[in-house]
PDB file of C-alpha atoms in Angstrom:
ATOM      1  CA  MET L  19       0.043   0.248   0.048  1.00  0.00           C
ATOM      2  CA  GLN L  20       1.502   3.540  -0.902  1.00  0.00           C
ATOM      3  CA  LEU L  21       2.144   6.339   1.593  1.00  0.00           C
ATOM      4  CA  PRO L  22      -1.148   8.485   1.824  1.00  0.00           C
ATOM      5  CA  ARG L  23      -0.329  12.092   0.172  1.00  0.00           C
ATOM      6  CA  ILE L  24      -0.724  15.040   2.360  1.00  0.00           C
ATOM      7  CA  GLY L  25      -1.857  18.301   0.674  1.00  0.00           C
ATOM      8  CA  GLY L  26      -3.821  21.608   1.111  1.00  0.00           C
ATOM      9  CA  TYR L  27      -3.641  25.501   0.633  1.00  0.00           C
ATOM     10  CA  ILE L  28      -3.895  28.810   2.528  1.00  0.00           C
ATOM     11  CA  GLN L  29      -5.774  31.650   1.549  1.00  0.00           C
ATOM     12  CA  LEU L  30      -4.935  34.971   3.189  1.00  0.00           C
ATOM     13  CA  ARG L  31      -6.989  38.192   1.948  1.00  0.00           C
ATOM     14  CA  GLU L  32      -7.480  42.013   2.200  1.00  0.00           C
ATOM     15  CA  VAL L  33     -10.430  43.544   1.349  1.00  0.00           C
ATOM     16  CA  ALA L  34     -11.009  47.289   1.194  1.00  0.00           C
ATOM     17  CA  GLN L  35     -14.278  48.558   0.905  1.00  0.00           C
ATOM     18  CA  GLU L  36     -16.271  52.000   0.623  1.00  0.00           C
ATOM     19  CA  ARG L  37     -17.299  53.161   3.947  1.00  0.00           C
ATOM     20  CA  VAL L  38     -15.888  50.173   6.074  1.00  0.00           C
ATOM     21  CA  GLY L  39     -11.804  50.357   5.178  1.00  0.00           C
ATOM     22  CA  LEU L  40      -9.633  47.639   5.476  1.00  0.00           C
ATOM     23  CA  THR L  41     -10.248  43.905   6.331  1.00  0.00           C
ATOM     24  CA  ALA L  42      -7.470  41.410   6.897  1.00  0.00           C
ATOM     25  CA  SER L  43      -8.412  37.809   6.513  1.00  0.00           C
ATOM     26  CA  LEU L  44      -7.087  34.054   6.906  1.00  0.00           C
ATOM     27  CA  ASN L  45     -10.109  33.318   4.201  1.00  0.00           C
ATOM     28  CA  ARG L  46      -9.305  29.378   4.178  1.00  0.00           C
ATOM     29  CA  ALA L  47      -6.861  27.067   5.298  1.00  0.00           C
ATOM     30  CA  ARG L  48      -7.148  23.376   4.098  1.00  0.00           C
ATOM     31  CA  ILE L  49      -5.349  20.191   4.758  1.00  0.00           C
ATOM     32  CA  SER L  50      -6.069  17.115   2.802  1.00  0.00           C
ATOM     33  CA  VAL L  51      -5.419  13.583   2.727  1.00  0.00           C
ATOM     34  CA  ASP L  52      -5.501  11.254  -0.487  1.00  0.00           C
ATOM     35  CA  GLY L  53      -4.466   7.496  -0.959  1.00  0.00           C
ATOM     36  CA  ASN L  54      -5.166   4.395  -2.427  1.00  0.00           C
ATOM     37  CA  ALA L  55      -6.875   1.497  -0.053  1.00  0.00           C
ATOM     38  CA  ALA L  56      -6.562  -1.633  -2.242  1.00  0.00           C
ATOM     39  CA  SER L  57      -6.811  -2.182  -6.169  1.00  0.00           C
ATOM     40  CA  GLY L  58      -9.748   0.013  -7.761  1.00  0.00           C
ATOM     41  CA  PHE L  59     -10.035   2.004  -4.376  1.00  0.00           C
ATOM     42  CA  SER L  60      -9.137   5.179  -3.225  1.00  0.00           C
ATOM     43  CA  TYR L  61     -10.168   7.778  -0.306  1.00  0.00           C
ATOM     44  CA  ARG L  62      -9.599  11.274   0.280  1.00  0.00           C
ATOM     45  CA  LEU L  63     -10.231  13.352   3.836  1.00  0.00           C
ATOM     46  CA  LEU L  64     -10.777  17.164   3.354  1.00  0.00           C
ATOM     47  CA  ALA L  65     -10.620  19.508   6.697  1.00  0.00           C
ATOM     48  CA  GLU L  66     -10.823  23.541   6.245  1.00  0.00           C
ATOM     49  CA  PHE L  67     -10.829  26.308   8.468  1.00  0.00           C
ATOM     50  CA  GLU L  68     -13.216  29.018   6.803  1.00  0.00           C
ATOM     51  CA  ALA L  69     -13.569  32.793   7.532  1.00  0.00           C
ATOM     52  CA  SER L  70     -17.195  33.062   9.046  1.00  0.00           C
ATOM     53  CA  ALA L  71     -19.810  34.950   7.195  1.00  0.00           C
ATOM     54  CA  GLY L  72     -20.311  37.423  10.210  1.00  0.00           C
ATOM     55  CA  ALA L  73     -17.813  39.887  11.042  1.00  0.00           C
ATOM     56  CA  ARG L  74     -18.263  38.959  14.841  1.00  0.00           C
ATOM     57  CA  ASN L  75     -18.440  35.069  14.487  1.00  0.00           C
ATOM     58  CA  PRO L  76     -14.866  33.301  14.764  1.00  0.00           C
ATOM     59  CA  ALA L  77     -14.068  31.210  11.940  1.00  0.00           C
ATOM     60  CA  MET L  78     -14.843  27.341  12.811  1.00  0.00           C
ATOM     61  CA  VAL L  79     -13.376  24.162  11.090  1.00  0.00           C
ATOM     62  CA  SER L  80     -15.047  21.843   9.155  1.00  0.00           C
ATOM     63  CA  LEU L  81     -15.156  18.552   7.531  1.00  0.00           C
ATOM     64  CA  ARG L  82     -15.683  19.081   3.678  1.00  0.00           C
ATOM     65  CA  GLU L  83     -15.022  15.952   2.169  1.00  0.00           C
ATOM     66  CA  ALA L  84     -14.585  12.134   3.468  1.00  0.00           C
ATOM     67  CA  ILE L  85     -14.948   9.808   0.430  1.00  0.00           C
ATOM     68  CA  VAL L  86     -14.384   6.397  -0.505  1.00  0.00           C
ATOM     69  CA  ARG L  87     -14.049   5.949  -4.363  1.00  0.00           C
ATOM     70  CA  TRP L  88     -14.232   2.634  -6.458  1.00  0.00           C
ATOM     71  CA  SER L  89     -13.414   2.535 -10.150  1.00  0.00           C
ATOM     72  CA  ARG L  90     -13.043   0.091 -12.887  1.00  0.00           C
ATOM     73  CA  GLY L  91     -12.397   1.471 -16.604  1.00  0.00           C
ATOM     74  CA  SER L  92     -14.895   4.167 -17.517  1.00  0.00           C
ATOM     75  CA  PHE L  93     -16.983   3.513 -14.506  1.00  0.00           C
ATOM     76  CA  GLY L  94     -16.793   4.697 -11.133  1.00  0.00           C
ATOM     77  CA  LEU L  95     -18.755   4.695  -7.550  1.00  0.00           C
ATOM     78  CA  THR L  96     -18.016   7.467  -4.992  1.00  0.00           C
ATOM     79  CA  ALA L  97     -19.743   7.269  -1.562  1.00  0.00           C
ATOM     80  CA  GLY L  98     -19.228   9.899   1.427  1.00  0.00           C
ATOM     81  CA  GLN L  99     -19.394  13.435   2.086  1.00  0.00           C
ATOM     82  CA  PHE L 100     -18.267  15.344  -1.200  1.00  0.00           C
ATOM     83  CA  LYS L 101     -19.510  17.875  -3.801  1.00  0.00           C
ATOM     84  CA  THR L 102     -22.431  17.124  -5.474  1.00  0.00           C
ATOM     85  CA  PRO L 103     -22.522  17.007  -9.246  1.00  0.00           C
ATOM     86  CA  PHE L 104     -24.124  20.253 -10.541  1.00  0.00           C
ATOM     87  CA  SER L 105     -22.392  23.167 -11.117  1.00  0.00           C
ATOM     88  CA  ARG L 106     -19.412  23.512 -13.262  1.00  0.00           C
ATOM     89  CA  GLU L 107     -17.588  26.527 -11.033  1.00  0.00           C
ATOM     90  CA  TYR L 108     -18.999  24.889  -7.809  1.00  0.00           C
ATOM     91  CA  LEU L 109     -16.912  21.350  -8.586  1.00  0.00           C
ATOM     92  CA  LEU L 110     -13.749  23.397  -9.574  1.00  0.00           C
ATOM     93  CA  PRO L 111     -11.296  23.039  -6.870  1.00  0.00           C
ATOM     94  CA  VAL L 112     -10.943  26.094  -4.695  1.00  0.00           C
ATOM     95  CA  PRO L 113      -7.188  26.744  -5.441  1.00  0.00           C
ATOM     96  CA  VAL L 114      -7.743  26.954  -9.123  1.00  0.00           C
ATOM     97  CA  LEU L 115     -10.812  29.382  -8.940  1.00  0.00           C
ATOM     98  CA  GLU L 116     -10.164  32.588 -11.363  1.00  0.00           C
ATOM     99  CA  THR L 117     -11.872  35.072  -8.891  1.00  0.00           C
ATOM    100  CA  PRO L 118     -11.990  35.112  -5.338  1.00  0.00           C
ATOM    101  CA  ASP L 119     -15.721  33.682  -4.438  1.00  0.00           C
ATOM    102  CA  PHE L 120     -18.351  32.359  -6.491  1.00  0.00           C
ATOM    103  CA  ALA L 121     -20.767  33.878  -8.365  1.00  0.00           C
ATOM    104  CA  ALA L 122     -23.592  34.585  -6.567  1.00  0.00           C
ATOM    105  CA  VAL L 123     -26.412  32.193  -8.576  1.00  0.00           C
ATOM    106  CA  VAL L 124     -23.444  29.418  -7.680  1.00  0.00           C
ATOM    107  CA  ASP L 125     -23.551  30.335  -4.300  1.00  0.00           C
ATOM    108  CA  SER L 126     -27.189  30.959  -3.999  1.00  0.00           C
ATOM    109  CA  LEU L 127     -28.795  28.312  -5.970  1.00  0.00           C
ATOM    110  CA  ALA L 128     -26.355  25.362  -6.599  1.00  0.00           C
ATOM    111  CA  PRO L 129     -26.348  22.183  -4.356  1.00  0.00           C
ATOM    112  CA  ARG L 130     -23.455  21.878  -2.374  1.00  0.00           C
ATOM    113  CA  CYS L 131     -21.523  19.359  -0.585  1.00  0.00           C
ATOM    114  CA  ASP L 132     -23.648  16.627   1.107  1.00  0.00           C
ATOM    115  CA  VAL L 133     -23.756  12.748   2.045  1.00  0.00           C
ATOM    116  CA  GLY L 134     -24.472  10.183  -0.316  1.00  0.00           C
ATOM    117  CA  LEU L 135     -23.823   8.066  -3.412  1.00  0.00           C
ATOM    118  CA  MET L 136     -22.637   8.803  -6.767  1.00  0.00           C
ATOM    119  CA  GLY L 137     -22.129   6.832 -10.155  1.00  0.00           C
ATOM    120  CA  GLU L 138     -19.840   8.096 -12.814  1.00  0.00           C
ATOM    121  CA  TYR L 139     -19.384   7.015 -16.525  1.00  0.00           C
ATOM    122  CA  ALA L 140     -17.137   8.423 -19.201  1.00  0.00           C
ATOM    123  CA  PHE L 141     -18.169   7.736 -22.658  1.00  0.00           C
ATOM    124  CA  GLY L 142     -14.744   7.953 -24.112  1.00  0.00           C
ATOM    125  CA  PRO L 143     -13.246  11.239 -24.183  1.00  0.00           C
ATOM    126  CA  PHE L 144     -16.778  12.388 -25.677  1.00  0.00           C
ATOM    127  CA  ALA L 145     -19.220  12.908 -22.622  1.00  0.00           C
ATOM    128  CA  THR L 146     -19.287  12.181 -18.911  1.00  0.00           C
ATOM    129  CA  LEU L 147     -22.669  11.140 -17.161  1.00  0.00           C
ATOM    130  CA  SER L 148     -22.879  11.804 -13.111  1.00  0.00           C
ATOM    131  CA  LEU L 149     -26.038  10.551 -10.984  1.00  0.00           C
ATOM    132  CA  GLY L 150     -26.010  11.070  -7.480  1.00  0.00           C
ATOM    133  CA  VAL L 151     -28.252  10.659  -4.275  1.00  0.00           C
ATOM    134  CA  PHE L 152     -27.638  12.589  -1.328  1.00  0.00           C
ATOM    135  CA  ASN L 153     -29.577  13.253   2.282  1.00  0.00           C
ATOM    136  CA  GLY L 154     -30.263  16.794   1.318  1.00  0.00           C
ATOM    137  CA  GLU L 155     -29.266  18.173   4.549  1.00  0.00           C
ATOM    138  CA  GLY L 156     -25.883  19.830   3.594  1.00  0.00           C
ATOM    139  CA  GLN L 157     -22.412  18.874   5.282  1.00  0.00           C
ATOM    140  CA  ASN L 158     -21.840  17.275   8.339  1.00  0.00           C
ATOM    141  CA  ALA L 159     -25.467  16.145   8.975  1.00  0.00           C
ATOM    142  CA  ILE L 160     -25.358  13.138  10.951  1.00  0.00           C
ATOM    143  CA  ALA L 161     -29.277  12.195   9.570  1.00  0.00           C
ATOM    144  CA  ASN L 162     -31.514  12.590   7.101  1.00  0.00           C
ATOM    145  CA  ARG L 163     -34.486  14.238   8.882  1.00  0.00           C
ATOM    146  CA  ASP L 164     -37.169  14.293   6.938  1.00  0.00           C
ATOM    147  CA  SER L 165     -36.749  10.997   4.634  1.00  0.00           C
ATOM    148  CA  LEU L 166     -36.301  12.904   1.345  1.00  0.00           C
ATOM    149  CA  VAL L 167     -33.084  12.667  -1.036  1.00  0.00           C
ATOM    150  CA  LEU L 168     -31.728  15.091  -2.894  1.00  0.00           C
ATOM    151  CA  ALA L 169     -31.152  13.556  -6.682  1.00  0.00           C
ATOM    152  CA  VAL L 170     -28.620  15.224  -8.467  1.00  0.00           C
ATOM    153  CA  ALA L 171     -27.535  14.147 -12.656  1.00  0.00           C
ATOM    154  CA  ARG L 172     -25.167  16.028 -14.493  1.00  0.00           C
ATOM    155  CA  ILE L 173     -24.154  15.324 -18.145  1.00  0.00           C
ATOM    156  CA  VAL L 174     -21.362  17.077 -19.955  1.00  0.00           C
ATOM    157  CA  ALA L 175     -20.581  16.331 -23.478  1.00  0.00           C
ATOM    158  CA  ARG L 176     -17.289  17.385 -25.304  1.00  0.00           C
ATOM    159  CA  PRO L 177     -17.817  17.363 -29.437  1.00  0.00           C
ATOM    160  CA  VAL L 178     -14.482  18.701 -29.776  1.00  0.00           C
ATOM    161  CA  ALA L 179     -11.226  18.707 -26.932  1.00  0.00           C
ATOM    162  CA  GLN L 180     -11.701  22.630 -26.551  1.00  0.00           C
ATOM    163  CA  VAL L 181     -15.496  22.693 -25.839  1.00  0.00           C
ATOM    164  CA  GLY L 182     -17.608  21.425 -23.111  1.00  0.00           C
ATOM    165  CA  LEU L 183     -21.725  21.852 -22.985  1.00  0.00           C
ATOM    166  CA  GLY L 184     -23.521  21.026 -19.860  1.00  0.00           C
ATOM    167  CA  ALA L 185     -27.018  19.992 -18.462  1.00  0.00           C
ATOM    168  CA  SER L 186     -27.559  19.642 -14.709  1.00  0.00           C
ATOM    169  CA  PHE L 187     -30.717  18.524 -12.817  1.00  0.00           C
ATOM    170  CA  ALA L 188     -31.497  18.296  -9.294  1.00  0.00           C
ATOM    171  CA  ARG L 189     -34.707  17.450  -7.052  1.00  0.00           C
ATOM    172  CA  ASP L 190     -34.559  18.112  -3.416  1.00  0.00           C
ATOM    173  CA  GLY L 191     -38.401  17.402  -2.626  1.00  0.00           C
ATOM    174  CA  PRO L 192     -41.636  17.117  -4.139  1.00  0.00           C
ATOM    175  CA  ASP L 193     -41.838  20.693  -4.452  1.00  0.00           C
ATOM    176  CA  SER L 194     -38.427  22.093  -5.574  1.00  0.00           C
ATOM    177  CA  LEU L 195     -36.660  21.384  -9.132  1.00  0.00           C
ATOM    178  CA  ARG L 196     -33.244  23.336 -10.012  1.00  0.00           C
ATOM    179  CA  TRP L 197     -31.508  22.775 -13.218  1.00  0.00           C
ATOM    180  CA  GLY L 198     -28.487  24.537 -15.038  1.00  0.00           C
ATOM    181  CA  ILE L 199     -27.183  24.717 -18.472  1.00  0.00           C
ATOM    182  CA  GLU L 200     -23.199  25.461 -18.921  1.00  0.00           C
ATOM    183  CA  ALA L 201     -20.825  25.969 -21.635  1.00  0.00           C
ATOM    184  CA  ASN L 202     -17.124  26.096 -21.733  1.00  0.00           C
ATOM    185  CA  ILE L 203     -14.608  26.884 -24.338  1.00  0.00           C
ATOM    186  CA  GLU L 204     -10.862  27.381 -24.153  1.00  0.00           C
ATOM    187  CA  GLN L 205      -8.276  27.878 -27.020  1.00  0.00           C
ATOM    188  CA  GLN L 206      -4.873  29.036 -26.844  1.00  0.00           C
ATOM    189  CA  GLY L 207      -4.750  30.646 -23.530  1.00  0.00           C
ATOM    190  CA  GLY L 208      -8.117  32.069 -23.923  1.00  0.00           C
ATOM    191  CA  LEU L 209     -11.279  31.048 -21.289  1.00  0.00           C
ATOM    192  CA  LEU L 210     -14.955  31.705 -21.858  1.00  0.00           C
ATOM    193  CA  ARG L 211     -17.205  30.145 -19.339  1.00  0.00           C
ATOM    194  CA  GLY L 212     -21.024  30.683 -18.712  1.00  0.00           C
ATOM    195  CA  GLU L 213     -23.925  29.010 -17.059  1.00  0.00           C
ATOM    196  CA  TYR L 214     -27.457  29.690 -16.283  1.00  0.00           C
ATOM    197  CA  ILE L 215     -29.118  28.114 -12.861  1.00  0.00           C
ATOM    198  CA  LEU L 216     -32.993  28.341 -12.013  1.00  0.00           C
ATOM    199  CA  ARG L 217     -35.145  26.736  -9.103  1.00  0.00           C
ATOM    200  CA  HIS L 218     -38.624  26.108  -9.579  1.00  0.00           C
ATOM    201  CA  ARG L 219     -41.211  25.391  -6.663  1.00  0.00           C
ATOM    202  CA  ARG L 220     -44.157  23.845  -7.188  1.00  0.00           C
ATOM    203  CA  GLY L 221     -47.595  26.294  -6.913  1.00  0.00           C
ATOM    204  CA  ARG L 222     -45.106  29.113  -7.688  1.00  0.00           C
ATOM    205  CA  ALA L 223     -45.378  31.030 -11.442  1.00  0.00           C
ATOM    206  CA  HIS L 224     -42.760  30.308 -13.441  1.00  0.00           C
ATOM    207  CA  ASP L 225     -41.983  34.221 -14.263  1.00  0.00           C
ATOM    208  CA  ARG L 226     -41.481  34.154 -10.265  1.00  0.00           C
ATOM    209  CA  ASP L 227     -38.477  31.257 -10.175  1.00  0.00           C
ATOM    210  CA  ASP L 228     -35.413  31.933  -8.707  1.00  0.00           C
ATOM    211  CA  PHE L 229     -32.398  32.191 -11.282  1.00  0.00           C
ATOM    212  CA  GLY L 230     -29.208  33.530 -12.383  1.00  0.00           C
ATOM    213  CA  TRP L 231     -26.096  33.651 -14.846  1.00  0.00           C
ATOM    214  CA  TYR L 232     -22.477  34.457 -15.149  1.00  0.00           C
ATOM    215  CA  LEU L 233     -20.242  34.790 -17.779  1.00  0.00           C
ATOM    216  CA  LEU L 234     -16.431  34.772 -17.466  1.00  0.00           C
ATOM    217  CA  ALA L 235     -13.435  35.383 -19.841  1.00  0.00           C
ATOM    218  CA  ALA L 236     -10.142  34.938 -19.473  1.00  0.00           C
ATOM    219  CA  TYR L 237      -6.949  34.986 -21.143  1.00  0.00           C
ATOM    220  CA  ARG L 238      -3.379  34.197 -20.162  1.00  0.00           C
ATOM    221  CA  VAL L 239      -0.855  36.911 -21.626  1.00  0.00           C
ATOM    222  CA  VAL L 240       2.106  35.038 -20.494  1.00  0.00           C
ATOM    223  CA  PRO L 241       2.476  32.021 -18.459  1.00  0.00           C
ATOM    224  CA  GLN L 242       2.599  33.833 -14.870  1.00  0.00           C
ATOM    225  CA  LEU L 243      -0.127  36.389 -15.737  1.00  0.00           C
ATOM    226  CA  GLN L 244      -3.768  35.975 -16.486  1.00  0.00           C
ATOM    227  CA  LEU L 245      -6.708  38.482 -16.968  1.00  0.00           C
ATOM    228  CA  VAL L 246     -10.168  38.035 -15.523  1.00  0.00           C
ATOM    229  CA  ALA L 247     -13.400  39.269 -15.805  1.00  0.00           C
ATOM    230  CA  ARG L 248     -16.823  38.070 -15.204  1.00  0.00           C
ATOM    231  CA  ALA L 249     -20.595  39.533 -15.537  1.00  0.00           C
ATOM    232  CA  GLU L 250     -23.523  38.202 -13.120  1.00  0.00           C
ATOM    233  CA  ARG L 251     -27.026  38.356 -12.216  1.00  0.00           C
ATOM    234  CA  PHE L 252     -28.961  37.165  -9.453  1.00  0.00           C
ATOM    235  CA  GLU L 253     -32.659  37.347  -8.578  1.00  0.00           C
ATOM    236  CA  ARG L 254     -35.531  36.218  -6.593  1.00  0.00           C
ATOM    237  CA  PRO L 255     -38.625  37.494  -8.112  1.00  0.00           C
ATOM    238  CA  ALA L 256     -40.952  36.150  -5.595  1.00  0.00           C
ATOM    239  CA  PHE L 257     -39.095  38.440  -2.801  1.00  0.00           C
ATOM    240  CA  GLY L 258     -39.229  41.591  -5.077  1.00  0.00           C
ATOM    241  CA  PRO L 259     -36.561  43.829  -6.469  1.00  0.00           C
ATOM    242  CA  THR L 260     -35.001  44.042  -3.059  1.00  0.00           C
ATOM    243  CA  ARG L 261     -33.252  40.589  -3.952  1.00  0.00           C
ATOM    244  CA  ARG L 262     -31.894  41.495  -6.855  1.00  0.00           C
ATOM    245  CA  VAL L 263     -27.738  41.391  -7.439  1.00  0.00           C
ATOM    246  CA  GLU L 264     -25.767  42.661 -10.377  1.00  0.00           C
ATOM    247  CA  ALA L 265     -21.855  42.340 -10.317  1.00  0.00           C
ATOM    248  CA  ALA L 266     -19.040  42.777 -12.281  1.00  0.00           C
ATOM    249  CA  THR L 267     -15.338  41.569 -11.364  1.00  0.00           C
ATOM    250  CA  LEU L 268     -12.428  42.838 -13.214  1.00  0.00           C
ATOM    251  CA  GLY L 269      -8.810  41.718 -12.060  1.00  0.00           C
ATOM    252  CA  GLY L 270      -5.902  39.207 -12.900  1.00  0.00           C
ATOM    253  CA  ILE L 271      -3.827  36.348 -11.366  1.00  0.00           C
ATOM    254  CA  VAL L 272       0.229  36.296 -11.086  1.00  0.00           C
ATOM    255  CA  GLU L 273       1.617  33.163 -10.667  1.00  0.00           C
ATOM    256  CA  LEU L 274       4.439  34.043  -8.285  1.00  0.00           C
ATOM    257  CA  VAL L 275       5.451  30.456  -8.020  1.00  0.00           C
ATOM    258  CA  PRO L 276       3.507  28.536 -10.544  1.00  0.00           C
ATOM    259  CA  ASN L 277       1.321  25.901  -9.341  1.00  0.00           C
ATOM    260  CA  ARG L 278       2.600  26.845  -5.805  1.00  0.00           C
ATOM    261  CA  ILE L 279       2.318  30.877  -4.867  1.00  0.00           C
ATOM    262  CA  ARG L 280      -0.633  32.771  -6.641  1.00  0.00           C
ATOM    263  CA  LEU L 281      -2.037  36.376  -6.261  1.00  0.00           C
ATOM    264  CA  LEU L 282      -5.603  37.381  -7.457  1.00  0.00           C
ATOM    265  CA  VAL L 283      -6.034  41.224  -7.502  1.00  0.00           C
ATOM    266  CA  ASP L 284     -10.103  41.520  -8.172  1.00  0.00           C
ATOM    267  CA  GLY L 285     -12.054  44.550  -8.313  1.00  0.00           C
ATOM    268  CA  VAL L 286     -15.708  44.005  -7.617  1.00  0.00           C
ATOM    269  CA  ARG L 287     -18.766  46.382  -8.315  1.00  0.00           C
ATOM    270  CA  ARG L 288     -22.216  45.395  -7.337  1.00  0.00           C
ATOM    271  CA  ARG L 289     -25.700  46.794  -7.691  1.00  0.00           C
ATOM    272  CA  THR L 290     -28.444  45.577  -5.533  1.00  0.00           C
ATOM    273  CA  GLY L 291     -32.039  46.196  -4.550  1.00  0.00           C
ATOM    274  CA  ALA L 292     -34.794  47.933  -6.386  1.00  0.00           C
ATOM    275  CA  GLN L 293     -32.481  51.182  -6.108  1.00  0.00           C
ATOM    276  CA  ARG L 294     -29.541  49.386  -7.547  1.00  0.00           C
ATOM    277  CA  ASN L 295     -27.517  50.240  -4.569  1.00  0.00           C
ATOM    278  CA  ARG L 296     -23.611  50.306  -5.934  1.00  0.00           C
ATOM    279  CA  SER L 297     -21.047  49.325  -3.711  1.00  0.00           C
ATOM    280  CA  ASP L 298     -17.237  48.880  -4.858  1.00  0.00           C
ATOM    281  CA  VAL L 299     -14.672  46.433  -3.415  1.00  0.00           C
ATOM    282  CA  LEU L 300     -10.846  45.669  -4.231  1.00  0.00           C
ATOM    283  CA  ILE L 301      -9.864  42.184  -2.913  1.00  0.00           C
ATOM    284  CA  ALA L 302      -6.445  40.796  -2.865  1.00  0.00           C
ATOM    285  CA  GLN L 303      -5.473  37.023  -2.026  1.00  0.00           C
ATOM    286  CA  LEU L 304      -2.414  35.035  -1.849  1.00  0.00           C
ATOM    287  CA  GLN L 305      -2.786  31.560  -1.836  1.00  0.00           C
ATOM    288  CA  ALA L 306       0.156  29.249  -0.851  1.00  0.00           C
ATOM    289  CA  ARG L 307      -0.400  25.368  -2.160  1.00  0.00           C
ATOM    290  CA  PHE L 308       1.722  22.605  -0.502  1.00  0.00           C
TER     291      PHE L 308
END
């Protein structure tokens, strides 16, 4: 048996915001353990220290992933606690995200980490199908309190190597459906990625569904520098225009030490509510991987 591999990352963040000033934080710190348990079987543990959403609440340490995976050929089974197969952006490992935070629609509507079972099948290089059943209670829940399950399906087709087109579906109860579509194009240092996600509740008119989208463009000018821009919108019409969010992000990534040390610098402008109240934020984030 091979020795387990230990890895992780640390993110240090400085935020400058109007009428607030400067705020420094340890945004995230995580450590992971990966290894092979037997022929065809592998495991992964991931614990993370993450900054609290509230200014007065302390950061917490939590278990993010704990999985056992079996694979043979094109088929794989994963059991434990892990990311549900829905949003492309959410499925990206956090250390490789092009922006400091997820888009609002991904953070609000995409199913997140949960406890369950998932099967995957790869149709050669052309498509991948993922089907999973989860408790629907979120991470670190010790029981399925309502006995309902969260069913998630995702398929991604690659008609050519540079293009990925996907669709996702999630049913987290008899009265709630979520679906999403995505596109990803990469060519000669350029990247274009977008998603649209919608959530419908039974008995609610379709024009009052929660929905949102984002479009991200990036270009690697030189191996050490990547420029990034993202536009996004998220709405909850059932709650009125006060829940509307529009944002634009513009910045860059500097690879100080390739695959080890990176610096993200981003300016974010958000407009929220019926009056489209504006807030501007400048974020600098230093990340070290080990």
